[in-house]
Phi, psi and omega in degrees: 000315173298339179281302171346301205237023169275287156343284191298333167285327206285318167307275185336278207306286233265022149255015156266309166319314158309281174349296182301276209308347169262316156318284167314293186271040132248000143300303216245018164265308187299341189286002197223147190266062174297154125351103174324154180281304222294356199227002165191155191295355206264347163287316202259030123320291172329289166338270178002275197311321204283315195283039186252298183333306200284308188294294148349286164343300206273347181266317183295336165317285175289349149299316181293319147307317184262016149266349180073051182218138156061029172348276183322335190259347156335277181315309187311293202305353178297305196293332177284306170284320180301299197284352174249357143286318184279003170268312162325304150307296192280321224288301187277008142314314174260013168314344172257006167219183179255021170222195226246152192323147180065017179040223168249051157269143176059219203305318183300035319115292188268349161275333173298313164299301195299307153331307179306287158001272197265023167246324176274342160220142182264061213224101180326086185239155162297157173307312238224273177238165194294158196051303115021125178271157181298160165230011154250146194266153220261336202315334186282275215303331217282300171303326137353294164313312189268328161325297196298315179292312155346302193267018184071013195239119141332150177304309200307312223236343144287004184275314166319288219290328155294333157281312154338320191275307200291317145351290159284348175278306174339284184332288160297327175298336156294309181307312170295346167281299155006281196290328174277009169218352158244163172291155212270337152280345185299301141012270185293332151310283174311002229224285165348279153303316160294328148346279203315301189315316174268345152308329215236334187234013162206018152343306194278346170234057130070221149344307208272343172286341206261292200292332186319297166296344164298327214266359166282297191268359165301324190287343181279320168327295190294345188264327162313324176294320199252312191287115162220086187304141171288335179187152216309343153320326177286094192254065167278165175320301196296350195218040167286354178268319209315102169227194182265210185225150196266025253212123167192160179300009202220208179294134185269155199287122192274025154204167178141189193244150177255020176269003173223192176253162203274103200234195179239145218296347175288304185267007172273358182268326183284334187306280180321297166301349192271175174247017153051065213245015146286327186309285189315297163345300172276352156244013143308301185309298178314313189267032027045300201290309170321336169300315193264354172250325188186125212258356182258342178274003184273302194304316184303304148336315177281342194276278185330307171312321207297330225268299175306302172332309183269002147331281169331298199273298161345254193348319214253312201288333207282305163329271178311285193104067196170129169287313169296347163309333185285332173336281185316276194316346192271316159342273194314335194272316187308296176322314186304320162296275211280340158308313192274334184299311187303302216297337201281336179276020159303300213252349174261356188301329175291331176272340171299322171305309197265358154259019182243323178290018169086004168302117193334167169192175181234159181289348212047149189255028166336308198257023173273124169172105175234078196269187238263323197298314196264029178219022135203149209314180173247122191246045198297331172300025194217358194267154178270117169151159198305345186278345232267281163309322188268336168280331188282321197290282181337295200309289196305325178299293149004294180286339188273297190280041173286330189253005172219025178244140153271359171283334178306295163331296180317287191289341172329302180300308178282029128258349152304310213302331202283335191256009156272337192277329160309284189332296176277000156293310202298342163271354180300331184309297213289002350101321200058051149225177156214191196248345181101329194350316175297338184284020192265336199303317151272024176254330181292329179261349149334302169286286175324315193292328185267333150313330175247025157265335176289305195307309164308347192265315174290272182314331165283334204275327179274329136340312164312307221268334181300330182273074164040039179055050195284153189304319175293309167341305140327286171311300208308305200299331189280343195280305200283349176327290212284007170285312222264301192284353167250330188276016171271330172293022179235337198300336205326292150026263201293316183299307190274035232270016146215055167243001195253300185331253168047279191284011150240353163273321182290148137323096189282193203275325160282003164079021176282150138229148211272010152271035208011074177224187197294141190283143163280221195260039157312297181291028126345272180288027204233317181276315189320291203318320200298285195338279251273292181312289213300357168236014159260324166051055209217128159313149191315288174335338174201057185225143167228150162318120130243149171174140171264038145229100192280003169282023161279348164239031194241350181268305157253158221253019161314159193255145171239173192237024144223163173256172168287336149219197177272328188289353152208060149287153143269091156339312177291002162271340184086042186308337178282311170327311190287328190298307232271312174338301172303299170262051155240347179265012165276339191262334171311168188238000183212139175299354173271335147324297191292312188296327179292323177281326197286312205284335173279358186299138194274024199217147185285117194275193195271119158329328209212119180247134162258126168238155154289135175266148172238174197272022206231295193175233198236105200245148148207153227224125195239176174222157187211161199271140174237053174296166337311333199291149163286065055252146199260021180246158167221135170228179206186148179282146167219160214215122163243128169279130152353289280221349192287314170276344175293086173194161180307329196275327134204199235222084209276139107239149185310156126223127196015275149260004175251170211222109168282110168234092163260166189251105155325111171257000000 
């Protein structure tokens, strides 16, 4: 308990020190009239220069650890560098513009509406359309909402600087979780590299990166959690690490195992024998969070757990010679389980209520999506490049020390779940679903990646001691780390370098793009928005919409009465229903038709219509899922004649290219 909740202040404070630090350096990115990256060299010059810095930090850190000296300035420098690599790598590449990778295009469109949404009520409402509680969990975007109503910032324009900041607070809160299960420069290595890795391969979603950085040590926790030999005698394969740690309050100990912290043979013996209900407790919390931020690292997590449970209990029944061994482990899965459940029902209850109490729904197509990544396994260790080498590092550690780490064991397992859980998307295809499998990939090099900082870390020391400890060696090895680890860090950029286009080619809520070039008809809307109050006279929040440019609700917090595909719809909207809707009130021929349908619709009809003009008539330009096929969305016109609207009841105005049909009351 004392360890618990020494760890949990230790999190707080250093996720107030990421805060100032990410706070402070993209203030101090905004004071200067940088250049677009995409048209110049000198923001990532800058990068370069800061992670050079971040890196220093982490070196001067882990000397001061394995000397037992001067901890505290250790640690700051741990909280300091993590967060301020990760402000760095996204901040100052967009320092020129005011949005956040992929701008508001593709899945980032429909993550900005929700954001816009929930800055404007911290009230569980759906992204999209009215009445309806959400069905993507709210937990990310919600904190998200109240930063931004706090600070006075539109949803558009708080999402950069809250994801970066939140990124970075995530970053030190994995060291400490780190540092409270491996020894503690080992710690600041890994803690380092699975940053860099998920900065450069799952940044651009956010959300789902925050569990991403979270789910390595999470996986040693659930395995610590579920793996428990009864007493300390009991050496099965699986439970060949319990040694102490190299890990001590003085100079650390030049041998030993870094999978537990260092205790005395009493209490590594009471250790053994416990039911280890802080490990359970916190990784209940941890598939809790992952519940209320992202429901596929949820699975994949729940997967990974169930999969150590049934290890676990094989090992221990095998043990015994007893079926009842499995008991304890079912228990702990259970506690675990009813733990995540709770924290998860914050953000789904509303939805659950209202899908269980008979509101109409649809299966939803979330999960149609198969591009060419989910339809054969992922091999990042076979790829020629340095993350390349380092998952080859991973893999091969993984295979030696399986039967005697238990950190090999933890992430072992969880890179069996990723290529079982491919595996069974690819049989979910014969079903006409699939499972997402491709969005795994960077939680797979995630795991290989921290697996290949213990390989490398193991592996220079039995090289050392096998040539006779030569004096040099050491220096080569610490060289080629910090060669290897800054020039994949410089690279990071370059990886993400067309999402960071993007964020300066779309058109922000001011009607800017940060490459100064002509805005598209994005600058608009700031007029549409004027109207739209001024013949409605209504709040944004309980006025709908229909239109097919829906990032007109990803800038304002209007409800629309279609979303942008079916693939991020609310079952609970009928989203085909509504398409077929849409185009029977286009085929009408009078306005007195249109008012007889719109008022019979089984849905709160639209207040406000945005269209395009076409040579036709009035276009929106809509979409419908064509799963199996690559791409799985299609899309198609639907055409309203003008002659629909010419009547008193409503109020057609031009505004650049779109044609505003708001409905008079």
């Amino acid at each position: 308990m004392r360890r618990a909740l020494g760890t949990a202040f230790e999190g707080v404070l250093a996720a107030l020190v990421a805060a100032i630090v990410a706070t402070v350096g993209l203030y101090a990115f905004s004071l200067v009239e940088w250049p677009a990256f995409n048209s110049s060299n000198v923001t990532r010059a800058v990068t370069t220069l800061g992670q050079v810095a971040c890196a220093i930090a982490f070196a001067v850190a882990i000397a001061l650890y394995r000397r037992g000296k001067l901890e505290w300035l250790a640690k700051s420098l741990t909280w300091v560098g993590l967060s301020g690599f990760v402000t760095i790598t996204l901040g100052m590449p967009l320092a020129a513009t005011k949005l956040y990778l992929f701008g508001i295009s593709v899945d980032q469109e429909f993550r900005t509406e929700y954001l816009t949404r929930l800055t404007d009520s911290a009230a569980l409402r759906d992204m999209t359309y009215a009445d309806i509680p959400p069905f993507y969990p709210a937990g990310w975007f919600w904190l998200g909402g109240r930063v931004g109503n706090l600070l006075g910032m539109d949803g558009w324009e708080v999402f950069k600087p809250f994801a970066i900041g939140f990124l970075a607070v995530t970053a030190v809160l994995a060291f400490t979780l780190w540092k409270a299960l491996v020894r503690v420069d080992w710690a600041v290595a890994v803690s380092a590299v699975t940053t860099a890795l998920v900065v450069a391969y799952a940044s651009p979603e956010a959300y789902s990166a925050v569990i991403a950085l979270l789910i390595a040590p999470a996986l040693l926790l659930a395995w610590g959690a579920l793996n428990r030999p009864v007493a300390a005698g009991i050496s099965g394969r699986l439970n060949g690490a319990f040694k102490p740690s190299d890990r001590m309050n003085g100079p650390l100990k030049r041998s030993g195992s870094a999978d537990e912290p260092q205790r005395s043979a009493g209490e590594r013996k009471r250790s053994l024998g416990s039911w280890g209900w802080g490990a359970v407790v916190g990784t209940g919390l941890f598939l809790g969070l992952a519940a209320t931020f992202y429901t596929l690292y949820l699975g994949l997590a729940a997967f990974a757990v169930t999969l150590m449970a049934v290890v676990s209990a094989i090992v221990d029944i095998r043990a015994q010679k007893s079926w009842r061994a499995a008991i304890p482990v079912a228990v702990r899965l259970v506690v675990i389980a009813a733990i995540s459940a709770l924290v998860a029902l914050t953000v789904w209850l509303p939805y659950l209520a209202a899908a269980l109490t008979g509101t109409p729904s649809t299966s939803g197509t979330a999960l149609h999506y198969l591009p060419e990544a989910g339809a054969t396994l992922p091999f990042p260790m076979l790829e020629f490049s340095l993350v390349g080498a380092l998952c080859l590092v991973g893999t091969l550690w993984l295979a030696v020390r399986a039967a005697s780490s238990r950190r090999a064991q933890a992430l072992g397992i969880g890179v069996v779940a990723v290529y079982l859980w491919t595996l069974l998307s690819m049989a979910a295809t014969v079903a006409g679903t699939t499972l997402l499998s491709f969005r795994l990939e960077a939680v797979l090099i995630v795991w290989l990646g921290a697996a290949g900082v213990f390989g490398f870390l193991e592996g220079s020391k039995a090289i050392y001691q096998a040539i006779n400890e030569p004096s040099r060696f050491k220096i080569a090895a610490v060289v080629i780390a910090a060669v290897g680890a800054m020039a994949f860090a410089q690279s990071i950029p370059q990886i993400l370098q067309t999402e960071i286009t993007v964020a300066y080619s779309d058109t922000d809520g001011d009607g800017v793009r940060a490459d100064m070039r002509p805005p598209s008809a994005v600058s608009y809307y700031s007029e549409v928005d004027a109207a739209i109050g001024e013949q409605i006279g209504r709040p944004r929040d309980e006025t709908i919409v229909l239109t097919a440019d829906t990032s007109f609700l990803s800038y304002y917090p209007y409800f629309g009465f279609q979303g942008l595909t079916s693939h991020y719809a609310n079952p609970l909207a009928q989203f085909d229903e509504r398409a077929a809707a849409i185009a029977d009130w286009a085929k009408l021929e009078s306005p007195d038709e249109l008012i007889a349908a719109m008022d019979g619709s089984a849905w709160a009809a639209p207040d406000a219509f945005l269209f395009r003009r076409g040579a036709e008539g009035y276009t929106l330009r809509l979409a419908e899922d064509v799963y199996p096929n690559d791409p799985n969305v299609r899309r198609y016109t639907v055409t309203f004649d003008a002659s629909l609207f010419e009547d008193q009841r409503f109020t057609v105005t031009d505004i650049g290219p779109f044609a505003l049909v708001t409905r008079n009351t």
